[in-house]
Coordinates of C-alpha atoms and ligand atoms in Angstrom, one line a residue:
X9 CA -56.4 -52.1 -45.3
X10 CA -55.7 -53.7 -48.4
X11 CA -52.9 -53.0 -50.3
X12 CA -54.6 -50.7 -53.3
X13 CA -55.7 -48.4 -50.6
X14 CA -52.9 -48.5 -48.3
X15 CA -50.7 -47.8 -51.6
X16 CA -53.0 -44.7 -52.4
X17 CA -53.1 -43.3 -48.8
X18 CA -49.2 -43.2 -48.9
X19 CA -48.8 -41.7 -52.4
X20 CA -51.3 -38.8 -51.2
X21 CA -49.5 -38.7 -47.6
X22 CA -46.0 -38.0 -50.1
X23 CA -47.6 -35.4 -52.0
X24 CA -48.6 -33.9 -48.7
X25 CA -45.4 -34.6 -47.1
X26 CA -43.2 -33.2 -50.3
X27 CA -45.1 -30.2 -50.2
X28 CA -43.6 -29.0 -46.8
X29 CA -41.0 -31.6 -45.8
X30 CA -38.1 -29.6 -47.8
X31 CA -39.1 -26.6 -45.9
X32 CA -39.3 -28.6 -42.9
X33 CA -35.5 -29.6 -43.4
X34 CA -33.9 -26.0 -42.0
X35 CA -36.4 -24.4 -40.1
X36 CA -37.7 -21.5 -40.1
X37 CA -36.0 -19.4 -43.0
X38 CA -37.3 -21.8 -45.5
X39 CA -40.7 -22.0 -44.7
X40 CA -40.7 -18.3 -45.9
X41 CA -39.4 -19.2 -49.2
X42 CA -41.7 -22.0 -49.8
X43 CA -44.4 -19.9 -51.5
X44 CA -48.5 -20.5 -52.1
X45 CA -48.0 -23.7 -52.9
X46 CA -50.3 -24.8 -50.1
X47 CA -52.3 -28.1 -49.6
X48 CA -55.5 -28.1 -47.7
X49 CA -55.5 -31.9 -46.7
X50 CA -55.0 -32.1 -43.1
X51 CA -52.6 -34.8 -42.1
X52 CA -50.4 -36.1 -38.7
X53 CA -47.1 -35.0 -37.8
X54 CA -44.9 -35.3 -34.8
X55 CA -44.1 -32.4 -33.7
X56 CA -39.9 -32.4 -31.9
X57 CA -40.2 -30.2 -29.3
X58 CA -37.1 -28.4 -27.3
X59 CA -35.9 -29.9 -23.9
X60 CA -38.4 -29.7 -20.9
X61 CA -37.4 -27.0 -18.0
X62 CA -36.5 -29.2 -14.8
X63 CA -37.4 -27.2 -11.8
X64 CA -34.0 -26.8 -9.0
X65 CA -36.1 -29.1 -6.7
X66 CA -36.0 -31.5 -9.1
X67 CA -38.6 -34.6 -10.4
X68 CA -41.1 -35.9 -8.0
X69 CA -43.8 -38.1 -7.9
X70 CA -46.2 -36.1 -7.9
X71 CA -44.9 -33.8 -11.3
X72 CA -45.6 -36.9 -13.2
X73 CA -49.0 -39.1 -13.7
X74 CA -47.0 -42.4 -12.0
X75 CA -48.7 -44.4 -10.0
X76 CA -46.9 -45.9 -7.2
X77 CA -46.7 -49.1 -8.3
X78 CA -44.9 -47.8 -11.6
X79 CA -42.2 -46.8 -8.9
X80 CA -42.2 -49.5 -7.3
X81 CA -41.4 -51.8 -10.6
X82 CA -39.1 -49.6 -11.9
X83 CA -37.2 -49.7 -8.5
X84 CA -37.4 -53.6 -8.7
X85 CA -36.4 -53.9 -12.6
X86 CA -35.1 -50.6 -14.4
X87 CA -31.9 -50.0 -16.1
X88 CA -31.7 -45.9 -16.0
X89 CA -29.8 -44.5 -13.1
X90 CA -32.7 -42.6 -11.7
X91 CA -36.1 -43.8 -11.1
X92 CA -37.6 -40.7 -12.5
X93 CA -36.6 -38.2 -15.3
X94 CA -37.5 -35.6 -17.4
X95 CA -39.0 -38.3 -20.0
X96 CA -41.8 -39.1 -16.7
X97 CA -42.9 -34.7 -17.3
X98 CA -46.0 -34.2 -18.8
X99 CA -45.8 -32.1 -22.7
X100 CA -46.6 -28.2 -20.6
X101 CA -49.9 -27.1 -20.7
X102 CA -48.5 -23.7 -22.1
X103 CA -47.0 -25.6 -25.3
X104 CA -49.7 -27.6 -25.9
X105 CA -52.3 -24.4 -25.6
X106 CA -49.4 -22.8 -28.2
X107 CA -49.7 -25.6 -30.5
X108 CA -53.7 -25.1 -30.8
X109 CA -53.1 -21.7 -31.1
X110 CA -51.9 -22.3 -34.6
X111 CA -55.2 -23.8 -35.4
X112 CA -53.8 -27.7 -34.9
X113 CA -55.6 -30.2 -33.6
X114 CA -53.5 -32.5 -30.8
X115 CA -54.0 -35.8 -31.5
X116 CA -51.7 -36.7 -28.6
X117 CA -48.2 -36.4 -26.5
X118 CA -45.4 -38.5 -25.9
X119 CA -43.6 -37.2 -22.6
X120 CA -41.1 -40.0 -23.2
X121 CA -39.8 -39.0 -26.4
X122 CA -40.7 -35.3 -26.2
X123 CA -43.1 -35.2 -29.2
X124 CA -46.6 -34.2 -29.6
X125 CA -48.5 -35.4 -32.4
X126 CA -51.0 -32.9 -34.4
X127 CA -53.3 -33.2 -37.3
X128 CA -52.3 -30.1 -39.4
X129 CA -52.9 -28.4 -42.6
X130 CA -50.1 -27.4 -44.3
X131 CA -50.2 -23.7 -43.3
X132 CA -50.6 -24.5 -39.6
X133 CA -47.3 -26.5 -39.6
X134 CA -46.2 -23.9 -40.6
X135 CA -47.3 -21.6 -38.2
X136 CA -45.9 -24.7 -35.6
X137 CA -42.5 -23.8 -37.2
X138 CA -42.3 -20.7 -35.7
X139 CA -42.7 -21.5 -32.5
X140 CA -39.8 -21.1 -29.9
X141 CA -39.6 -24.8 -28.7
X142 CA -40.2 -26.4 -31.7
X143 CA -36.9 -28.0 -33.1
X144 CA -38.3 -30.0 -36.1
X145 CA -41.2 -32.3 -36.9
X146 CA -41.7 -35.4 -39.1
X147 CA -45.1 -37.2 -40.4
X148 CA -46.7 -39.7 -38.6
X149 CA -46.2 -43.1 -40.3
X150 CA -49.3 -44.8 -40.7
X151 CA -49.2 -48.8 -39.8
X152 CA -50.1 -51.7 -42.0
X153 CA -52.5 -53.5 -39.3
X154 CA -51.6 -57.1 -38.1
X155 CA -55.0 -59.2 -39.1
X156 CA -55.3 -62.1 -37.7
X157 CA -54.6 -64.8 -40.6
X158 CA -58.7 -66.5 -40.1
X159 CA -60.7 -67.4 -37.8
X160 CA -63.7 -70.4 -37.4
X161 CA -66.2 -71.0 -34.8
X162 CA -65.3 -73.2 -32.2
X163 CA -67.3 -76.1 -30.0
X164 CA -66.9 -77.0 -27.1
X165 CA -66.0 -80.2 -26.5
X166 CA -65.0 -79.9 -30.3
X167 CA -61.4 -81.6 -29.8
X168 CA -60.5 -84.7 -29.1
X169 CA -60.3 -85.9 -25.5
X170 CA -61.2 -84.3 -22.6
X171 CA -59.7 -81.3 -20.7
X172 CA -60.2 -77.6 -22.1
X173 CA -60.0 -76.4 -25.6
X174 CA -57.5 -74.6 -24.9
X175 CA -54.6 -77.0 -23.1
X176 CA -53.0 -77.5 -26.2
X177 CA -51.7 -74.3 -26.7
X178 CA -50.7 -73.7 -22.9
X179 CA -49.1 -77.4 -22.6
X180 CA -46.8 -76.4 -25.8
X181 CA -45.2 -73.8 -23.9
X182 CA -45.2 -75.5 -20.5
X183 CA -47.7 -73.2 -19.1
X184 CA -49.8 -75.6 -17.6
X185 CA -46.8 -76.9 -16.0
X186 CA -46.8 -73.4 -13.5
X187 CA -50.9 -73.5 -13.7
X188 CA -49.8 -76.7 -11.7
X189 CA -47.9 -75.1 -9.4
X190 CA -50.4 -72.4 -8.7
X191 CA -48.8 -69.9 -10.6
X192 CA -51.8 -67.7 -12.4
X193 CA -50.4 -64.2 -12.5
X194 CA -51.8 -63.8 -9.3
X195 CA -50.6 -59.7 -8.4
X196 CA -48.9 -59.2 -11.5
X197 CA -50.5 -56.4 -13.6
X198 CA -50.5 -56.8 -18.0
X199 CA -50.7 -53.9 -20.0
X200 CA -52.4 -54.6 -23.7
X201 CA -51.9 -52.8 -26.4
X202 CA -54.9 -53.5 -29.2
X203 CA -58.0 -52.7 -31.1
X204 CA -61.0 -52.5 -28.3
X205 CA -62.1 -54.9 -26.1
X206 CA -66.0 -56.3 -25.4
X207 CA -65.7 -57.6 -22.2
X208 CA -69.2 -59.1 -21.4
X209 CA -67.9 -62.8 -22.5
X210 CA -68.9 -65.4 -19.7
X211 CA -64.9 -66.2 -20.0
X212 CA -64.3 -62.7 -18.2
X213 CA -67.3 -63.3 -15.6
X214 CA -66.8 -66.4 -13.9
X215 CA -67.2 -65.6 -9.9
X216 CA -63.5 -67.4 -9.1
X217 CA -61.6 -65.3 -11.3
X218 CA -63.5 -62.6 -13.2
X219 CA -61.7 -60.4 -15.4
X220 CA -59.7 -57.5 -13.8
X221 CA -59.2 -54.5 -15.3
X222 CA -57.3 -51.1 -13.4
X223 CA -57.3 -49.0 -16.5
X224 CA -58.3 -48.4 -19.5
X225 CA -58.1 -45.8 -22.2
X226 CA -59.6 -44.9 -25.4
X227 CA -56.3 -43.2 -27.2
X228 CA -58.5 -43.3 -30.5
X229 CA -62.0 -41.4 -29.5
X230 CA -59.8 -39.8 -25.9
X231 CA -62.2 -41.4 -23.5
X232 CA -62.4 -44.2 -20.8
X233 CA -64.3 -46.9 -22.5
X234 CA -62.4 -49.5 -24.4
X235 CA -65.1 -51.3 -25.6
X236 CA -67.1 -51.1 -28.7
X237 CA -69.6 -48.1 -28.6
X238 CA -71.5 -45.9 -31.1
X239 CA -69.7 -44.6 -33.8
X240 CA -67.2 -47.3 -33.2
X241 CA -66.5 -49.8 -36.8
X242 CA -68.7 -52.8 -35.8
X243 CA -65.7 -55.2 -35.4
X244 CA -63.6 -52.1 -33.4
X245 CA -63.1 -54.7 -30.6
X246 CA -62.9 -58.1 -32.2
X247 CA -58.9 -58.3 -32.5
X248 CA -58.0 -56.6 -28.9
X249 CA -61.0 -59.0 -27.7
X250 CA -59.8 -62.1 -28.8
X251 CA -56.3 -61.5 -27.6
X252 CA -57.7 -61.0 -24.3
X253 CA -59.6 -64.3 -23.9
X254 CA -56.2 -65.8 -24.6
X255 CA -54.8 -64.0 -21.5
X256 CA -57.7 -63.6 -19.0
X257 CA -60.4 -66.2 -19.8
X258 CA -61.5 -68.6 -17.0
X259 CA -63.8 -71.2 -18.1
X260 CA -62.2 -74.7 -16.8
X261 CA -63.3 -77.6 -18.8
X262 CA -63.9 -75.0 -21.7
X263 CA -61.2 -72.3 -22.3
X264 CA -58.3 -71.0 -19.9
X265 CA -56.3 -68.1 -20.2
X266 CA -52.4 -68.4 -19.3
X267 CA -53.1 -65.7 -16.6
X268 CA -56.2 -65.3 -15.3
X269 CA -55.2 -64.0 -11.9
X270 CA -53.8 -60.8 -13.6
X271 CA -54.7 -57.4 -13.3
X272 CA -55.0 -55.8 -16.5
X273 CA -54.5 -52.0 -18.5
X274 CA -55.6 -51.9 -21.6
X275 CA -55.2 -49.4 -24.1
X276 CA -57.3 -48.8 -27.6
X277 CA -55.0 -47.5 -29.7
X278 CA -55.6 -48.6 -33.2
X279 CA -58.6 -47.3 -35.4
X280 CA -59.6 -49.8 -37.8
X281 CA -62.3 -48.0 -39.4
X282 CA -60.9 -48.2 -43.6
X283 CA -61.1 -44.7 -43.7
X284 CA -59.0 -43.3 -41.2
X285 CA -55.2 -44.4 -41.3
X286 CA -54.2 -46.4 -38.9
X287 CA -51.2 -44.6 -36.9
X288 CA -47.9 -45.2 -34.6
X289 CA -48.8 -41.5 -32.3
X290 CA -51.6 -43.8 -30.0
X291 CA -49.2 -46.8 -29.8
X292 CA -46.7 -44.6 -28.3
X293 CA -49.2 -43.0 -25.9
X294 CA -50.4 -46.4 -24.9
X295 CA -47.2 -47.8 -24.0
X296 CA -46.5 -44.6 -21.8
X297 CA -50.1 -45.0 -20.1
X298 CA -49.4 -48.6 -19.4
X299 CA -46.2 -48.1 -17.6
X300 CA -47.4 -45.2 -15.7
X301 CA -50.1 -47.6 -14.3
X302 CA -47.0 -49.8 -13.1
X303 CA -47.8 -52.6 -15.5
X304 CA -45.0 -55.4 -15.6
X305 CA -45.7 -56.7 -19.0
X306 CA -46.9 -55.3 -21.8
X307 CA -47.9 -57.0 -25.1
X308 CA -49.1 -55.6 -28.4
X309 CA -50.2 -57.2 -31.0
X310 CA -49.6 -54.7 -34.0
X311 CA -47.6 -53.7 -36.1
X312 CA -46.2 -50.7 -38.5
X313 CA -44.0 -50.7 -41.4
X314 CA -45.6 -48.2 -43.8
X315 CA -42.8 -45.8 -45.0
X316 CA -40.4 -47.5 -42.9
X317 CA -38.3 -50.0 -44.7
X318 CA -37.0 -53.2 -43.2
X319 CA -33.4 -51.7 -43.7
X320 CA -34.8 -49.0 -41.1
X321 CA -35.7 -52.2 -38.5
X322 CA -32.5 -51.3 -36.9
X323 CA -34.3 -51.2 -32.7
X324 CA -33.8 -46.9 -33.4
X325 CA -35.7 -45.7 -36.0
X326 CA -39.3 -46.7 -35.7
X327 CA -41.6 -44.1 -33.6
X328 CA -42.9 -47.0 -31.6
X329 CA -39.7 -49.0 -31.3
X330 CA -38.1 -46.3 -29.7
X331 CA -41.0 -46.1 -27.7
X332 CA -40.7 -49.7 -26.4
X333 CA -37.0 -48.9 -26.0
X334 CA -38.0 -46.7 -23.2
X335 CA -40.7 -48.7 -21.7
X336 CA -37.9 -51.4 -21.2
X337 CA -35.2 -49.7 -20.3
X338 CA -37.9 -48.7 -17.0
X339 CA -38.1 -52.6 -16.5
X340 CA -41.3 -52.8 -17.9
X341 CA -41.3 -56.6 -20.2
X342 CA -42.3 -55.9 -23.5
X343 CA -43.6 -58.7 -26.1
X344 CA -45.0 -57.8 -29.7
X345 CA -45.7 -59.5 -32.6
X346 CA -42.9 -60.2 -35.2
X347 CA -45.9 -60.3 -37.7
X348 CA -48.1 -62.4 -40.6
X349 CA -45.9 -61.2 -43.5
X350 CA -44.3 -64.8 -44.2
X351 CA -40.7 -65.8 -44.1
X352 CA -38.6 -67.0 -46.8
X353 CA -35.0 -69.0 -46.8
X354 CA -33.0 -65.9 -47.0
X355 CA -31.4 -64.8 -43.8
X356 CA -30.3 -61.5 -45.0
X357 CA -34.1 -60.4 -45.5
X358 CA -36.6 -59.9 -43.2
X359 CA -40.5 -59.4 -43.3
X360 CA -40.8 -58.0 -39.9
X361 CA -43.2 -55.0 -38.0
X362 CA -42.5 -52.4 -36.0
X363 CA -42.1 -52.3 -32.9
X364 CA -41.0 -56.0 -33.5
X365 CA -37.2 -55.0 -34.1
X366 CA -36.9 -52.6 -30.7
X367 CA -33.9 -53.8 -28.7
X368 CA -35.1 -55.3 -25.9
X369 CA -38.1 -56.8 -26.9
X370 CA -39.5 -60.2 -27.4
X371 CA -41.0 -60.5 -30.6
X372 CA -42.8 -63.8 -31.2
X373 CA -43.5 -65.9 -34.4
X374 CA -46.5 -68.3 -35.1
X375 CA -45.8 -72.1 -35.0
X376 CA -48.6 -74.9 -35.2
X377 CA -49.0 -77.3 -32.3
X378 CA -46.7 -79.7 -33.7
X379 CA -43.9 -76.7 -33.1
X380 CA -43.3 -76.0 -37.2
X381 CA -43.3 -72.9 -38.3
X382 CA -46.5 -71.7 -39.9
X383 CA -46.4 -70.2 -43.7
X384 CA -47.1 -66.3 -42.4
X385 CA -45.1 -65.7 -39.1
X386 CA -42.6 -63.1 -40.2
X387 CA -38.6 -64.4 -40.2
X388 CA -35.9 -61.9 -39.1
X389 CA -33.6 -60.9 -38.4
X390 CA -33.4 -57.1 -37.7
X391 CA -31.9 -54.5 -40.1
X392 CA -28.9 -54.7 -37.4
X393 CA -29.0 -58.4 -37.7
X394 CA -30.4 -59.3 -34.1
X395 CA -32.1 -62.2 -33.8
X396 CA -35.7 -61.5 -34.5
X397 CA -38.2 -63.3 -33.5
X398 CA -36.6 -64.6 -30.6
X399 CA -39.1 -66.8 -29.5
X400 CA -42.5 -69.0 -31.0
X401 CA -45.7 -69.8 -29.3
X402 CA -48.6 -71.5 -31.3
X403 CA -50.2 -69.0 -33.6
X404 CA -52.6 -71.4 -35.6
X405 CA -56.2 -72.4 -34.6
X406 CA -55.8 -71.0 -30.8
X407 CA -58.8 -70.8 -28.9
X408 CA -60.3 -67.9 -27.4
X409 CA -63.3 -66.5 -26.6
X410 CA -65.9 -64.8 -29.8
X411 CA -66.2 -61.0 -29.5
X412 CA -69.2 -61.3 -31.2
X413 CA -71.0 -64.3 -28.9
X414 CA -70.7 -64.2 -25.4
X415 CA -70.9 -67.7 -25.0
X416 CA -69.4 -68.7 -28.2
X417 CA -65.2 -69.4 -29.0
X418 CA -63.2 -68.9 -32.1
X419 CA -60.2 -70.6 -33.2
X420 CA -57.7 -68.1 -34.0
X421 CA -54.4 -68.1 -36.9
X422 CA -51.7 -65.0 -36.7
X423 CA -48.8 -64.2 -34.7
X424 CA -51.5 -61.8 -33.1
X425 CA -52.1 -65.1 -30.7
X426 CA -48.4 -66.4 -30.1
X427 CA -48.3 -62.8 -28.8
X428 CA -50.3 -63.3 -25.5
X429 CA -49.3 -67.0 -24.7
X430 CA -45.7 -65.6 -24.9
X431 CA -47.1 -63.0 -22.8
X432 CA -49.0 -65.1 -20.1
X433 CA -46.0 -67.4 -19.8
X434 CA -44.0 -64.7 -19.2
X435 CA -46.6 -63.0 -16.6
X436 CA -46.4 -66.5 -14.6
X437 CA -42.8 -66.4 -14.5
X438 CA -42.4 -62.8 -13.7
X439 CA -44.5 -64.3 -11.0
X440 CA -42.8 -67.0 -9.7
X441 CA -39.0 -65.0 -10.0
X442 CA -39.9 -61.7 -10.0
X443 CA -36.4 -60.3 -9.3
X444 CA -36.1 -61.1 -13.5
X445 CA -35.3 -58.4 -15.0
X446 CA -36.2 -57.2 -18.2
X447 CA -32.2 -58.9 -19.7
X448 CA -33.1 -61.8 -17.9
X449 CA -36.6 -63.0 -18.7
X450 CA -35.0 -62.2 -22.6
X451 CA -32.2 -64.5 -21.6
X452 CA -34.8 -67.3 -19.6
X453 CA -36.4 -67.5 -22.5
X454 CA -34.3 -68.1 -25.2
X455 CA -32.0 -70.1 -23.6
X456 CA -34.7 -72.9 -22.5
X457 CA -36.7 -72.8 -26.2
X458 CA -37.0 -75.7 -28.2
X459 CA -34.4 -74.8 -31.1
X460 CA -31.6 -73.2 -28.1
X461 CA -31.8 -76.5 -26.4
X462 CA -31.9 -78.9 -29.4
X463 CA -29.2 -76.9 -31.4
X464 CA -27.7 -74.8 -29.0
X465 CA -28.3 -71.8 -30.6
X466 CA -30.9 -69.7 -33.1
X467 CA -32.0 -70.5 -35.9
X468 CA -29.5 -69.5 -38.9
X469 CA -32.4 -68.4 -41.4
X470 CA -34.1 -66.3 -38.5
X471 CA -37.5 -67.9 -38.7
X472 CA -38.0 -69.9 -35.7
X473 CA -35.6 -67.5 -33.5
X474 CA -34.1 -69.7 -30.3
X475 CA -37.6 -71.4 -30.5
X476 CA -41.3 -72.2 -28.9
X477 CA -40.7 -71.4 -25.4
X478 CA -40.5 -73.7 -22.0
X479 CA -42.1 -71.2 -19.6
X480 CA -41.8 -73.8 -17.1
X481 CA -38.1 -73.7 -17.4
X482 CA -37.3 -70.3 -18.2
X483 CA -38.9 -70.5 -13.9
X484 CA -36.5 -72.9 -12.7
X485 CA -33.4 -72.1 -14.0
X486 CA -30.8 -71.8 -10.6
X487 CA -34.1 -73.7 -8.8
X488 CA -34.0 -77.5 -7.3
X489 CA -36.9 -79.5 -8.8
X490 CA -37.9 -80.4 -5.2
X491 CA -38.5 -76.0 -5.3
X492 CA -41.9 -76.7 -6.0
X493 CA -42.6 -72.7 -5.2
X494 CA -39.7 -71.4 -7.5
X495 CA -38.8 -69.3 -4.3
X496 CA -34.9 -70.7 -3.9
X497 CA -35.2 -72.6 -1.5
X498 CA -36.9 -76.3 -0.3
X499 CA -38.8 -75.7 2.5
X500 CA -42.3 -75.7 4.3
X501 CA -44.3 -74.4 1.6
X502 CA -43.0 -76.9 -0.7
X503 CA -43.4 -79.5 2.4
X504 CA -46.9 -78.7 2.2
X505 CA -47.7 -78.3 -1.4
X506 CA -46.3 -82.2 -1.7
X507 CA -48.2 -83.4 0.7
X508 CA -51.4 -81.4 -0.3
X509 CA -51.0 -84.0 -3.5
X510 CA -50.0 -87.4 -1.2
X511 CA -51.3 -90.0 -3.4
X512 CA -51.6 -91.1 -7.0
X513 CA -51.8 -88.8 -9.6
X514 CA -53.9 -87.1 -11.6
X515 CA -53.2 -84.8 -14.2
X516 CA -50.0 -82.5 -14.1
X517 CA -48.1 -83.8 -10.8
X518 CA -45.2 -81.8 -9.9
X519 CA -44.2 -83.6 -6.4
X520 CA -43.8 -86.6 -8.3
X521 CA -40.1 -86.4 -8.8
X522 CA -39.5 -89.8 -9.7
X523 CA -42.1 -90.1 -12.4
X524 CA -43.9 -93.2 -10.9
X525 CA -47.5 -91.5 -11.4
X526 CA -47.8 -91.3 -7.1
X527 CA -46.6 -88.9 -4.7
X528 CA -45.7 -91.0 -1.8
X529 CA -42.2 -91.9 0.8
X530 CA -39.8 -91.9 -2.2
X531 CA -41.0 -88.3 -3.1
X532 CA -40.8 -87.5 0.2
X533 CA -37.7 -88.6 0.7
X534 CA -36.5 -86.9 -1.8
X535 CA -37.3 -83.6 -0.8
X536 CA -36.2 -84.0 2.5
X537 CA -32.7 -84.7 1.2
X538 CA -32.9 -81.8 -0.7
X539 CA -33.9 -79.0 2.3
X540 CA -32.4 -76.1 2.5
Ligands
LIG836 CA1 -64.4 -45.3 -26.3
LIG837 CA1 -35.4 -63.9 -44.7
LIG838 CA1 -39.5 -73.4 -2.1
LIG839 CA1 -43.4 -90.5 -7.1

């Protein structure tokens, strides 16, 4: 949206908003007092609904739209003291058919933070007021959207050398480093948070590894097609698309993803038709159905900032940081974008989006692939002063597939990309240690990044964060290099996996631990000593 617009939609959203909002303030003896002065423009609110009822019996399965595997990660990586809570309950059915009653359309429901989100006329919100379990309500902010920066055609065979288009940006960030030692996010599951995706690329249809998705929701039209379809703004699916073919693309000689082996959710949850504002209610119910499917990684790359200021980037404020703040404290590994709104030399401002300052994320800035920081990625830190972004993946000219050919590739600029080559690294080393939790692939991370290990710590003016990431080490911290499996200890599978590459080498050679371009006795040797 450009600025003009986005300008005028939040001067008419205040006149809307200061219409009601004082009345709003000390519910409901106010509302009475607040007179005809009633606007007919519908608009979105979050509606702050009272406590849910527990039954005695207490929380099971079953009561909540989990999936097993959602239990399962959360019993490997969450931080709450119970695998399930009131936050897992569904909004009632008899609160929800309450809040229609008053003539509101739900948009959606957030069981995490008890909300639901409607789009009301001023006199139904304040028929909503009136309602027993309704403690308050605030509007929904709408979000500034995360474009990607441009974007060219690309050929294959375009760069120089051999090898895909695409190595590049996974060597950078060590990536192909656990490609070589068969890590692919083989039975991990990544949740995406985006625009649409058009799937039908001959990236997602090779017959090794086609693309592999387990769910998928339409949060913007309520259905179960994410892809573009009538009615749909023609480039609906170009942004989630292309973010996509960064992850799950499997094309070798052409264009690989970090983590083609993974099982993917995705979730539609932004609009981007100019018209309709683009808002935070879907994020938040696409984060929720991406942990219910028992994703461990989720990435998004947009952003919201709106009415929020960056003094409220404090990690409690935003509706969709908060929301993120759940989804990791239930172990789930979040990554967003710290976003495209530049940087400057000023560590006591920051440019960044929502939900890019929530406490236990990773937000990720744009670097080219000579690791300096590119003119747009957005510096830090949060209002809180945390270190923000923590980490940098290249996020100018990265390959991926064209939504719009299916045979054809882009190059890519925005921190929209760093986003899911942060997020395939860390999907290969949730994969190779995936007793991490969500405090410790943070801390892997940042602690093996460029800046961390050059400097030893962040960057003071909070625009490169600890660095671009070494997914390769953030793996073997606490792991011999004879490991060759990551699995802690030097044994018969890494026996094999040497031997499986006896010989000279070619390519990436990670039983070559003396660096003398074979794998032979001395490497041999070596890894004998080293059994354990
Ligand atoms: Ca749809
Ligand atoms: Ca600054
Ligand atoms: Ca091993
Ligand atoms: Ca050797």
């Amino acid at each position: 949206m450009n600025l003009k617009l986005h300008a005028a939609l939040s001067r008419r959203h205040v006149a809307f908003a200061s219409a009601i909002l004082a009345a709003c303030v000390a519910l409901p003896s106010a509302l009475a007092a607040e007179g005809k002065s009633q606007v007919q423009t519908e608009e979105a609110w979050w509606i702050v609904l009272a406590p849910k009822e527990v039954l005695r019996r207490g929380i099971q399965l079953s009561d909540t739209p989990l999936t097993t595997r959602a239990l399962d990660r959360r019993a490997l990586r969450s931080s709450q003291a119970t695998l399930l809570s009131a936050a897992d309950l569904p909004i009632t059915q008899s609160r929800i058919d309450a809040l229609k009653g008053t003539g509101a359309e739900l948009r959606t429901t957030s069981r995490w933070l008890n909300l639901a989100s409607v789009q009301v006329t001023s006199a139904e919100l304040k028929s909503i007021a009136k309602l027993p379990f309704v403690r308050g309500m605030f509007p929904v902010r709408h979000s500034q959207r995360l474009s990607v920066i441009d974007f060219a055609q690309a050929e294959i065979g375009g760069i120089a050398g051999s090898g895909a288009m695409s190595d590049p940006q996974l060597a950078q960030i060590g990536v192909d480093e656990l490609h070589a030692r068969g890590f692919h996010g083989a039975g991990m599951v990544v949740g995406i948070l985006d625009t649409g995706f058009e799937r039908s690329h001959i990236g997602f249809a090779s017959i090794e590894h086609p693309l592999d998705v387990i769910a998928e929701w339409d949060f913007v039209k309520n259905d179960g097609n994410t892809a573009i379809q009538a009615g749909d703004d023609s480039s609906q699916h170009w942004h989630g698309s292309a973010i996509l073919g960064t992850l799950a693309s499997y094309l070798p000689g052409v264009l690989l993803g970090s983590a083609y082996e993974a099982k993917f959710v995705l979730a539609k949850t932004e609009d981007i038709s100019s018209e309709t504002p683009i808002e935070e209610d879907y994020y938040v119910a696409g984060m929720e159905f991406i942990e219910a499917h028992g994703a461990d990684i989720a990435t998004s790359s947009l952003g919201y900032i709106d009415w929020y200021t960056p003094e409220q980037l404090n990690g409690v404020t935003c509706v969709t940081s908060r929301a993120v703040n759940v989804a990791t404290s239930l172990g789930m590994i979040c990554l967003t974008a710290a976003g495209n709104q530049g940087n400057d030399s000023d560590p006591s401002t920051n440019h960044l989006l929502a939900p890019a300052d929530a406490l236990q994320v990773i937000s990720c800035g744009a670097v080219d692939i000579t690791g300096a920081a590119t003119w747009f990625t957005s510096d830090g830190p949060s209002a809180d002063g945390r270190v923000k972004p923590e980490v940098l993946a290249c996020g100018l000219g990265v390959y991926s597939i064209n939504p719009d050919d299916p045979a054809g590739f882009v190059s890519v600029s925005g921190t929209s990309l760093s986003t899911p080559l942060v997020a395939g690294a860390a999907t290969l080393i949730l994969q190779a240690r995936p007793s991490y939790s969500v405090m410790s692939m943070r801390s892997a991370l940042t602690s093996t990044a460029s800046d961390a290990i050059l400097n030893g710590t962040f960057d003071p003016m909070y625009i490169r964060g600890f660095g671009v990431i070494d997914a390769l080490a953030a793996a073997s911290i606490d792991r011999a290099v004879e490991d060759l499996n990551l699995d802690g200890s030097v044994g018969a599978a890494d026996l094999a996996s040497l031997l499986n590459s006896w010989g000279a080498c070619s390519g990436l050679c990670p039983a070559d631990f003396n660096g003398d371009d074979v794998v032979g006795a001395a490497d041999l040797a070596a890894l004998l000593n080293a059994w354990s």
